[in-house]
mmCIF file of C-alpha atoms and ligand atoms in Angstrom:
data_model
loop_
_atom_site.group_PDB
_atom_site.id
_atom_site.type_symbol
_atom_site.label_atom_id
_atom_site.label_comp_id
_atom_site.label_asym_id
_atom_site.label_seq_id
_atom_site.Cartn_x
_atom_site.Cartn_y
_atom_site.Cartn_z
ATOM 1 C CA MET M 1 20.519 -11.844 -52.942
ATOM 2 C CA GLN M 2 20.203 -15.625 -52.842
ATOM 3 C CA GLN M 3 19.994 -15.729 -56.602
ATOM 4 C CA GLN M 4 23.047 -13.577 -56.844
ATOM 5 C CA GLN M 5 24.912 -15.895 -54.512
ATOM 6 C CA ARG M 6 23.869 -18.906 -56.544
ATOM 7 C CA ALA M 7 25.096 -17.203 -59.671
ATOM 8 C CA LYS M 8 28.408 -16.494 -57.994
ATOM 9 C CA LYS M 9 28.628 -20.106 -56.934
ATOM 10 C CA LYS M 10 28.433 -21.267 -60.529
ATOM 11 C CA ASN M 11 31.214 -19.602 -62.396
ATOM 12 C CA LEU M 12 31.129 -15.851 -62.386
ATOM 13 C CA THR M 13 34.685 -15.436 -61.277
ATOM 14 C CA LEU M 14 35.262 -12.571 -63.678
ATOM 15 C CA CYS M 15 32.331 -10.716 -62.244
ATOM 16 C CA LEU M 16 33.678 -11.193 -58.748
ATOM 17 C CA ALA M 17 37.103 -10.033 -59.834
ATOM 18 C CA SER M 18 35.724 -6.586 -60.462
ATOM 19 C CA ASP M 19 34.022 -6.470 -57.085
ATOM 20 C CA SER M 20 36.198 -8.422 -54.757
ATOM 21 C CA SER M 21 36.152 -5.951 -51.938
ATOM 22 C CA PRO M 22 34.039 -7.250 -49.073
ATOM 23 C CA SER M 23 33.005 -3.593 -48.504
ATOM 24 C CA SER M 24 31.106 -3.017 -45.315
ATOM 25 C CA SER M 25 28.286 -5.312 -46.311
ATOM 26 C CA SER M 26 27.251 -7.984 -43.874
ATOM 27 C CA SER M 27 25.885 -10.095 -46.708
ATOM 28 C CA SER M 28 29.022 -12.206 -46.870
ATOM 29 C CA SER M 29 28.389 -13.927 -43.555
ATOM 30 C CA SER M 30 30.272 -17.186 -43.217
ATOM 31 C CA SER M 31 27.294 -19.448 -43.770
ATOM 32 C CA SER M 32 26.430 -18.038 -47.174
ATOM 33 C CA SER M 33 27.615 -19.132 -50.607
ATOM 34 C CA ARG M 34 31.291 -19.083 -51.546
ATOM 35 C CA SER M 35 34.434 -19.295 -49.475
ATOM 36 C CA PRO M 36 35.456 -16.192 -47.599
ATOM 37 C CA ILE M 37 39.087 -15.430 -48.473
ATOM 38 C CA GLY M 38 41.385 -14.603 -45.611
ATOM 39 C CA VAL M 39 44.950 -13.565 -44.951
ATOM 40 C CA HIS M 40 47.134 -14.461 -41.998
ATOM 41 C CA ALA M 41 47.815 -11.446 -39.773
ATOM 42 C CA LEU M 42 51.556 -12.103 -39.919
ATOM 43 C CA VAL M 43 51.546 -10.943 -43.525
ATOM 44 C CA PHE M 44 51.019 -7.442 -42.139
ATOM 45 C CA ALA M 45 52.226 -7.250 -38.540
ATOM 46 C CA GLY M 46 54.337 -9.197 -36.071
ATOM 47 C CA GLY M 47 52.419 -8.175 -32.937
ATOM 48 C CA TRP M 48 48.880 -7.279 -31.884
ATOM 49 C CA SER M 49 49.031 -3.739 -30.535
ATOM 50 C CA GLU M 50 46.315 -1.302 -31.592
ATOM 51 C CA ALA M 51 48.560 -0.046 -34.411
ATOM 52 C CA ASP M 52 49.231 -3.649 -35.506
ATOM 53 C CA ILE M 53 45.514 -4.496 -35.539
ATOM 54 C CA VAL M 54 44.693 -1.414 -37.621
ATOM 55 C CA ARG M 55 47.556 -2.174 -40.022
ATOM 56 C CA CYS M 56 46.358 -5.777 -40.436
ATOM 57 C CA VAL M 57 42.680 -5.078 -40.794
ATOM 58 C CA THR M 58 43.077 -2.160 -43.199
ATOM 59 C CA GLY M 59 45.834 -3.964 -45.098
ATOM 60 C CA ALA M 60 43.642 -7.050 -45.533
ATOM 61 C CA LYS M 61 40.670 -4.974 -46.556
ATOM 62 C CA THR M 62 42.447 -2.799 -49.091
ATOM 63 C CA THR M 63 44.071 -5.826 -50.722
ATOM 64 C CA GLY M 64 40.687 -7.531 -51.167
ATOM 65 C CA TYR M 65 40.300 -10.033 -48.339
ATOM 66 C CA ASP M 66 37.202 -10.868 -46.281
ATOM 67 C CA LEU M 67 38.899 -11.880 -43.079
ATOM 68 C CA VAL M 68 42.083 -11.828 -41.031
ATOM 69 C CA GLU M 69 43.484 -14.853 -39.190
ATOM 70 C CA VAL M 70 44.718 -13.802 -35.765
ATOM 71 C CA PRO M 71 47.567 -15.781 -34.179
ATOM 72 C CA LEU M 72 46.708 -16.681 -30.576
ATOM 73 C CA LEU M 73 49.955 -18.235 -29.383
ATOM 74 C CA ASP M 74 49.555 -16.008 -26.331
ATOM 75 C CA PRO M 75 45.808 -15.296 -25.978
ATOM 76 C CA SER M 76 46.402 -13.056 -22.962
ATOM 77 C CA SER M 77 48.272 -10.604 -25.197
ATOM 78 C CA VAL M 78 45.229 -10.119 -27.433
ATOM 79 C CA ASP M 79 42.784 -7.357 -26.540
ATOM 80 C CA ALA M 80 39.635 -9.047 -27.824
ATOM 81 C CA GLU M 81 37.334 -6.060 -27.340
ATOM 82 C CA LEU M 82 39.658 -3.703 -29.165
ATOM 83 C CA THR M 83 40.101 -6.271 -31.939
ATOM 84 C CA LYS M 84 36.352 -6.642 -32.262
ATOM 85 C CA ARG M 85 35.810 -2.896 -32.467
ATOM 86 C CA ILE M 86 38.459 -2.369 -35.153
ATOM 87 C CA LEU M 87 37.095 -5.303 -37.165
ATOM 88 C CA GLU M 88 33.580 -3.877 -36.964
ATOM 89 C CA ASP M 89 34.778 -0.390 -37.876
ATOM 90 C CA HIS M 90 36.165 -1.808 -41.125
ATOM 91 C CA GLY M 91 33.444 -4.359 -41.868
ATOM 92 C CA MET M 92 35.925 -7.220 -41.546
ATOM 93 C CA ARG M 93 35.844 -10.615 -39.837
ATOM 94 C CA ALA M 94 38.492 -12.739 -38.150
ATOM 95 C CA THR M 95 39.393 -16.314 -37.362
ATOM 96 C CA SER M 96 42.114 -17.466 -34.991
ATOM 97 C CA SER M 97 44.887 -20.025 -35.013
ATOM 98 C CA LEU M 98 47.603 -21.331 -32.764
ATOM 99 C CA GLY M 99 49.990 -24.185 -32.148
ATOM 100 C CA LEU M 100 50.695 -25.652 -28.723
ATOM 101 C CA SER M 101 54.147 -25.812 -27.132
ATOM 102 C CA PHE M 102 55.957 -28.761 -25.568
ATOM 103 C CA ASP M 103 55.169 -27.580 -22.036
ATOM 104 C CA LYS M 104 51.474 -27.034 -22.876
ATOM 105 C CA ASP M 105 50.640 -30.049 -24.986
ATOM 106 C CA ILE M 106 47.367 -32.001 -24.902
ATOM 107 C CA ALA M 107 49.050 -34.835 -26.839
ATOM 108 C CA SER M 108 51.382 -35.502 -23.932
ATOM 109 C CA GLU M 109 51.483 -38.477 -21.564
ATOM 110 C CA ASP M 110 51.939 -36.066 -18.670
ATOM 111 C CA GLU M 111 48.627 -35.016 -17.093
ATOM 112 C CA GLU M 112 49.884 -31.636 -15.927
ATOM 113 C CA CYS M 113 51.193 -30.822 -19.373
ATOM 114 C CA VAL M 114 47.826 -31.790 -20.867
ATOM 115 C CA ARG M 115 46.058 -29.583 -18.334
ATOM 116 C CA ARG M 116 48.237 -26.595 -19.237
ATOM 117 C CA GLY M 117 47.593 -27.169 -22.930
ATOM 118 C CA GLU M 118 43.860 -27.407 -22.368
ATOM 119 C CA ALA M 119 43.872 -24.205 -20.310
ATOM 120 C CA LEU M 120 45.653 -22.400 -23.157
ATOM 121 C CA LEU M 121 43.086 -23.702 -25.659
ATOM 122 C CA ASN M 122 40.243 -22.574 -23.420
ATOM 123 C CA ASP M 123 41.780 -19.095 -23.193
ATOM 124 C CA ALA M 124 42.133 -19.052 -26.973
ATOM 125 C CA VAL M 125 38.492 -20.060 -27.425
ATOM 126 C CA ASP M 126 37.441 -17.242 -25.094
ATOM 127 C CA ALA M 127 39.609 -14.697 -26.951
ATOM 128 C CA THR M 128 38.214 -15.864 -30.293
ATOM 129 C CA ALA M 129 34.671 -15.490 -29.012
ATOM 130 C CA GLY M 130 35.638 -12.087 -27.622
ATOM 131 C CA PHE M 131 36.474 -10.663 -31.036
ATOM 132 C CA GLY M 132 33.569 -12.409 -32.738
ATOM 133 C CA GLY M 133 35.486 -15.184 -34.495
ATOM 134 C CA ASN M 134 33.697 -18.397 -35.376
ATOM 135 C CA VAL M 135 36.682 -20.604 -36.275
ATOM 136 C CA MET M 136 39.758 -21.517 -34.244
ATOM 137 C CA CYS M 137 42.275 -23.677 -36.064
ATOM 138 C CA GLY M 138 45.908 -24.686 -36.355
ATOM 139 C CA VAL M 139 47.941 -27.247 -34.455
ATOM 140 C CA ILE M 140 45.555 -27.146 -31.523
ATOM 141 C CA TYR M 141 45.963 -30.870 -30.876
ATOM 142 C CA SER M 142 49.714 -31.013 -30.284
ATOM 143 C CA ALA M 143 52.918 -29.128 -29.668
ATOM 144 C CA LEU M 144 54.233 -27.550 -32.857
ATOM 145 C CA GLY M 145 57.680 -29.022 -33.247
ATOM 146 C CA LYS M 146 59.713 -32.095 -33.979
ATOM 147 C CA TYR M 147 58.992 -34.981 -31.635
ATOM 148 C CA PRO M 148 61.678 -37.554 -30.807
ATOM 149 C CA GLY M 149 59.390 -40.521 -31.547
ATOM 150 C CA LYS M 150 56.010 -41.832 -32.539
ATOM 151 C CA MET M 151 52.911 -40.770 -30.625
ATOM 152 C CA SER M 152 51.837 -43.262 -27.938
ATOM 153 C CA ASN M 153 48.306 -44.554 -27.436
ATOM 154 C CA LEU M 154 48.089 -42.717 -24.117
ATOM 155 C CA ALA M 155 49.122 -39.415 -25.732
ATOM 156 C CA ARG M 156 46.462 -39.817 -28.413
ATOM 157 C CA LYS M 157 43.804 -40.690 -25.848
ATOM 158 C CA ASN M 158 44.677 -37.613 -23.792
ATOM 159 C CA CYS M 159 44.544 -35.505 -26.933
ATOM 160 C CA VAL M 160 41.104 -36.742 -28.023
ATOM 161 C CA ASN M 161 39.600 -36.331 -24.561
ATOM 162 C CA ALA M 162 40.962 -32.798 -24.141
ATOM 163 C CA LEU M 163 39.803 -31.813 -27.623
ATOM 164 C CA ARG M 164 36.300 -33.051 -26.837
ATOM 165 C CA ARG M 165 36.118 -30.835 -23.747
ATOM 166 C CA VAL M 166 37.505 -27.805 -25.604
ATOM 167 C CA ALA M 167 35.153 -28.453 -28.531
ATOM 168 C CA ASN M 168 32.161 -28.462 -26.208
ATOM 169 C CA ARG M 169 33.255 -25.143 -24.739
ATOM 170 C CA ALA M 170 33.756 -23.786 -28.269
ATOM 171 C CA ALA M 171 30.336 -25.040 -29.369
ATOM 172 C CA ASP M 172 28.691 -23.026 -26.602
ATOM 173 C CA LYS M 173 30.266 -19.916 -28.163
ATOM 174 C CA GLY M 174 29.417 -20.821 -31.753
ATOM 175 C CA ILE M 175 33.028 -21.662 -32.629
ATOM 176 C CA THR M 176 34.210 -24.466 -34.917
ATOM 177 C CA LEU M 177 37.632 -26.022 -34.308
ATOM 178 C CA GLY M 178 39.933 -26.912 -37.220
ATOM 179 C CA LEU M 179 42.644 -29.561 -36.808
ATOM 180 C CA GLU M 180 45.489 -28.541 -39.100
ATOM 181 C CA CYS M 181 47.422 -31.442 -40.591
ATOM 182 C CA VAL M 182 51.075 -30.447 -40.660
ATOM 183 C CA ASN M 183 54.220 -32.159 -41.881
ATOM 184 C CA ARG M 184 56.150 -34.806 -39.946
ATOM 185 C CA TYR M 185 58.784 -32.343 -38.739
ATOM 186 C CA GLU M 186 56.143 -30.277 -36.930
ATOM 187 C CA THR M 187 53.995 -32.960 -35.302
ATOM 188 C CA ASN M 188 53.796 -36.714 -34.834
ATOM 189 C CA VAL M 189 50.013 -36.577 -34.360
ATOM 190 C CA LEU M 190 48.259 -35.485 -37.585
ATOM 191 C CA ASN M 191 50.223 -35.435 -40.852
ATOM 192 C CA THR M 192 47.430 -36.359 -43.257
ATOM 193 C CA SER M 193 43.837 -35.585 -44.013
ATOM 194 C CA ARG M 194 42.805 -39.166 -43.253
ATOM 195 C CA GLN M 195 44.388 -39.071 -39.810
ATOM 196 C CA ALA M 196 42.575 -35.819 -39.072
ATOM 197 C CA CYS M 197 39.226 -37.295 -40.152
ATOM 198 C CA GLU M 198 39.770 -40.194 -37.801
ATOM 199 C CA MET M 199 40.470 -37.811 -34.954
ATOM 200 C CA CYS M 200 37.395 -35.720 -35.762
ATOM 201 C CA SER M 201 35.360 -38.899 -35.663
ATOM 202 C CA ASP M 202 36.875 -39.938 -32.317
ATOM 203 C CA VAL M 203 36.243 -36.507 -30.781
ATOM 204 C CA GLY M 204 32.699 -36.848 -32.042
ATOM 205 C CA THR M 205 31.377 -33.287 -31.764
ATOM 206 C CA SER M 206 29.816 -31.600 -34.792
ATOM 207 C CA ASN M 207 32.051 -28.512 -34.513
ATOM 208 C CA ILE M 208 35.385 -30.234 -35.092
ATOM 209 C CA LYS M 209 36.726 -30.142 -38.648
ATOM 210 C CA VAL M 210 39.784 -30.857 -40.760
ATOM 211 C CA HIS M 211 42.067 -27.948 -41.619
ATOM 212 C CA LEU M 212 44.286 -28.540 -44.675
ATOM 213 C CA ASP M 213 47.332 -26.474 -45.684
ATOM 214 C CA SER M 214 48.911 -26.762 -49.134
ATOM 215 C CA TYR M 215 52.403 -26.208 -47.719
ATOM 216 C CA HIS M 216 52.068 -29.337 -45.561
ATOM 217 C CA MET M 217 49.967 -31.333 -48.068
ATOM 218 C CA ASN M 218 52.820 -30.849 -50.540
ATOM 219 C CA ILE M 219 55.020 -32.919 -48.221
ATOM 220 C CA GLU M 220 52.645 -35.553 -46.850
ATOM 221 C CA GLU M 221 49.735 -36.228 -49.214
ATOM 222 C CA ALA M 222 49.482 -38.226 -52.448
ATOM 223 C CA SER M 223 47.934 -35.200 -54.162
ATOM 224 C CA MET M 224 46.027 -32.039 -53.334
ATOM 225 C CA ARG M 225 42.828 -33.491 -54.819
ATOM 226 C CA GLN M 226 43.145 -36.782 -52.954
ATOM 227 C CA ALA M 227 43.637 -35.062 -49.593
ATOM 228 C CA ILE M 228 40.586 -32.868 -50.185
ATOM 229 C CA ALA M 229 38.535 -35.882 -51.229
ATOM 230 C CA ASP M 230 39.746 -37.785 -48.159
ATOM 231 C CA ALA M 231 38.549 -34.989 -45.883
ATOM 232 C CA GLY M 232 35.088 -35.042 -47.442
ATOM 233 C CA SER M 233 32.482 -33.310 -45.337
ATOM 234 C CA TYR M 234 34.969 -32.905 -42.492
ATOM 235 C CA LEU M 235 36.859 -30.222 -44.426
ATOM 236 C CA GLY M 236 36.337 -26.929 -42.624
ATOM 237 C CA TYR M 237 39.344 -24.665 -43.200
ATOM 238 C CA VAL M 238 42.105 -24.295 -45.775
ATOM 239 C CA HIS M 239 45.465 -22.545 -45.748
ATOM 240 C CA VAL M 240 46.994 -21.730 -49.083
ATOM 241 C CA GLY M 241 50.753 -21.343 -48.885
ATOM 242 C CA GLU M 242 53.695 -22.020 -51.178
ATOM 243 C CA ALA M 243 56.288 -24.737 -50.615
ATOM 244 C CA HIS M 244 58.766 -22.037 -49.532
ATOM 245 C CA ARG M 245 56.076 -19.954 -47.778
ATOM 246 C CA GLY M 246 56.605 -16.985 -50.110
ATOM 247 C CA TYR M 247 54.748 -15.626 -53.175
ATOM 248 C CA LEU M 248 52.043 -17.980 -54.466
ATOM 249 C CA GLY M 249 52.875 -19.591 -57.784
ATOM 250 C CA THR M 250 56.651 -19.220 -57.432
ATOM 251 C CA GLY M 251 57.277 -22.557 -55.695
ATOM 252 C CA MET M 252 56.701 -26.293 -56.045
ATOM 253 C CA CYS M 253 53.147 -26.556 -54.649
ATOM 254 C CA ASP M 254 50.401 -27.823 -56.966
ATOM 255 C CA LEU M 255 48.112 -24.909 -56.197
ATOM 256 C CA ASP M 256 46.040 -25.433 -59.346
ATOM 257 C CA GLY M 257 45.330 -28.929 -58.008
ATOM 258 C CA LEU M 258 44.367 -27.443 -54.641
ATOM 259 C CA PHE M 259 41.818 -25.013 -56.077
ATOM 260 C CA ASP M 260 40.465 -27.498 -58.623
ATOM 261 C CA GLY M 261 40.010 -30.003 -55.807
ATOM 262 C CA LEU M 262 38.166 -27.479 -53.665
ATOM 263 C CA LYS M 263 35.871 -26.527 -56.547
ATOM 264 C CA GLU M 264 35.178 -30.179 -57.346
ATOM 265 C CA VAL M 265 33.843 -30.893 -53.866
ATOM 266 C CA GLY M 266 31.924 -27.597 -53.663
ATOM 267 C CA TYR M 267 33.924 -26.409 -50.667
ATOM 268 C CA ASP M 268 32.640 -23.110 -49.272
ATOM 269 C CA GLY M 269 34.578 -22.698 -46.014
ATOM 270 C CA PRO M 270 37.370 -20.163 -45.447
ATOM 271 C CA VAL M 271 40.532 -20.180 -47.559
ATOM 272 C CA THR M 272 43.320 -18.201 -45.935
ATOM 273 C CA PHE M 273 46.623 -17.144 -47.439
ATOM 274 C CA GLU M 274 49.553 -17.881 -45.167
ATOM 275 C CA SER M 275 53.082 -16.617 -45.692
ATOM 276 C CA PHE M 276 55.902 -15.836 -43.329
ATOM 277 C CA SER M 277 58.948 -13.650 -43.686
ATOM 278 C CA SER M 278 61.473 -12.651 -41.056
ATOM 279 C CA ALA M 279 60.820 -9.106 -42.281
ATOM 280 C CA ILE M 280 57.622 -9.247 -40.157
ATOM 281 C CA VAL M 281 57.603 -12.291 -37.868
ATOM 282 C CA SER M 282 59.155 -11.779 -34.418
ATOM 283 C CA LYS M 283 62.324 -13.641 -33.556
ATOM 284 C CA ASP M 284 60.579 -16.036 -31.139
ATOM 285 C CA LEU M 285 57.890 -16.996 -33.596
ATOM 286 C CA SER M 286 60.401 -17.124 -36.449
ATOM 287 C CA ASP M 287 62.241 -19.757 -34.448
ATOM 288 C CA VAL M 288 59.074 -21.826 -33.918
ATOM 289 C CA LEU M 289 58.071 -21.567 -37.568
ATOM 290 C CA CYS M 290 61.631 -22.012 -38.877
ATOM 291 C CA VAL M 291 61.563 -18.718 -40.754
ATOM 292 C CA TRP M 292 65.248 -18.296 -41.488
ATOM 293 C CA ARG M 293 65.146 -15.922 -44.437
ATOM 294 C CA ASP M 294 63.176 -13.036 -45.900
ATOM 295 C CA MET M 295 60.823 -14.368 -48.558
ATOM 296 C CA TRP M 296 59.443 -10.871 -49.073
ATOM 297 C CA ASN M 297 59.471 -7.448 -47.470
ATOM 298 C CA ASP M 298 56.438 -5.695 -48.958
ATOM 299 C CA SER M 299 53.238 -6.918 -47.240
ATOM 300 C CA HIS M 300 50.857 -5.112 -49.569
ATOM 301 C CA ASP M 301 52.510 -6.330 -52.731
ATOM 302 C CA LEU M 302 52.573 -9.903 -51.409
ATOM 303 C CA ALA M 303 48.922 -9.817 -50.275
ATOM 304 C CA THR M 304 47.727 -8.195 -53.505
ATOM 305 C CA ASN M 305 49.597 -10.745 -55.572
ATOM 306 C CA ALA M 306 48.169 -13.665 -53.547
ATOM 307 C CA ARG M 307 44.624 -12.309 -53.751
ATOM 308 C CA GLU M 308 44.874 -12.040 -57.514
ATOM 309 C CA PHE M 309 46.377 -15.537 -57.729
ATOM 310 C CA ILE M 310 43.430 -16.943 -55.748
ATOM 311 C CA ARG M 311 40.895 -14.927 -57.764
ATOM 312 C CA GLN M 312 42.177 -16.333 -61.046
ATOM 313 C CA ARG M 313 41.884 -19.927 -59.834
ATOM 314 C CA TYR M 314 39.063 -19.870 -57.344
ATOM 315 C CA HIS M 315 37.187 -16.601 -57.017
HETATM 316 MN MN1 MN S 401 49.056 -23.403 -42.006
#
């Protein structure tokens, strides 16, 4: 099996293309060989009821993905045990992601607000552990939204200290945290790979990593390759999304540069396809994510197309 994995790692993308299904094998555990390929749950369902979970997990599996990324904006609404059981039934894995809100923000100067943000992160860590996830990522260091000004030193200090405590809790449960760099209109804390590396270094735990997203890199970075190189060994999670958040390859993002950059550094962490359409995303979340139009309305067609796009460029 190790030999096979090494062979895959070299260049047998064509071979993989004919056997992309993760099947029910447990051989593709996260620590082995190439990147697991994931899909954001919101490609398939707007909520997390039992029917939603089944739709997501089976949809992701039948379209060729290894894992599902579960949004944890409200961890209390996620039945972790049920999620775990459905994942296991289908031989699938999951990661989690969330963004904080302005009233629960660890990058705030207000201690109570920081405390509420930290409590939410702790709940999200517990939910992630509950369904067997080993990565929790997203804008977990700040409210997701446009700030009226630059981050203060006190806000950054609060953020780093809270992240360190949450990271220690996550480490006890075998979970790695990913700090997602997002564009300037969605945070004033981490817009670039370099800023995220600096924060990882300041937090100082081994389970805190940089999470890059092509949609945001397209706005803030010099190039896809440069951002990946800047992250270096801190790179732990990648979102692939188009500039307009719709079908891959139909927008302005340099996605060839993204995948070439990942191959050049030998990245083997998760790569997850992210796309939002108001056809699926609830009104509340649509408002947070600024989803004002339908980029697509057929989840399976979108997911199949994205999986093939990734296979042709990556594996
Ligand atoms: Mn993202």
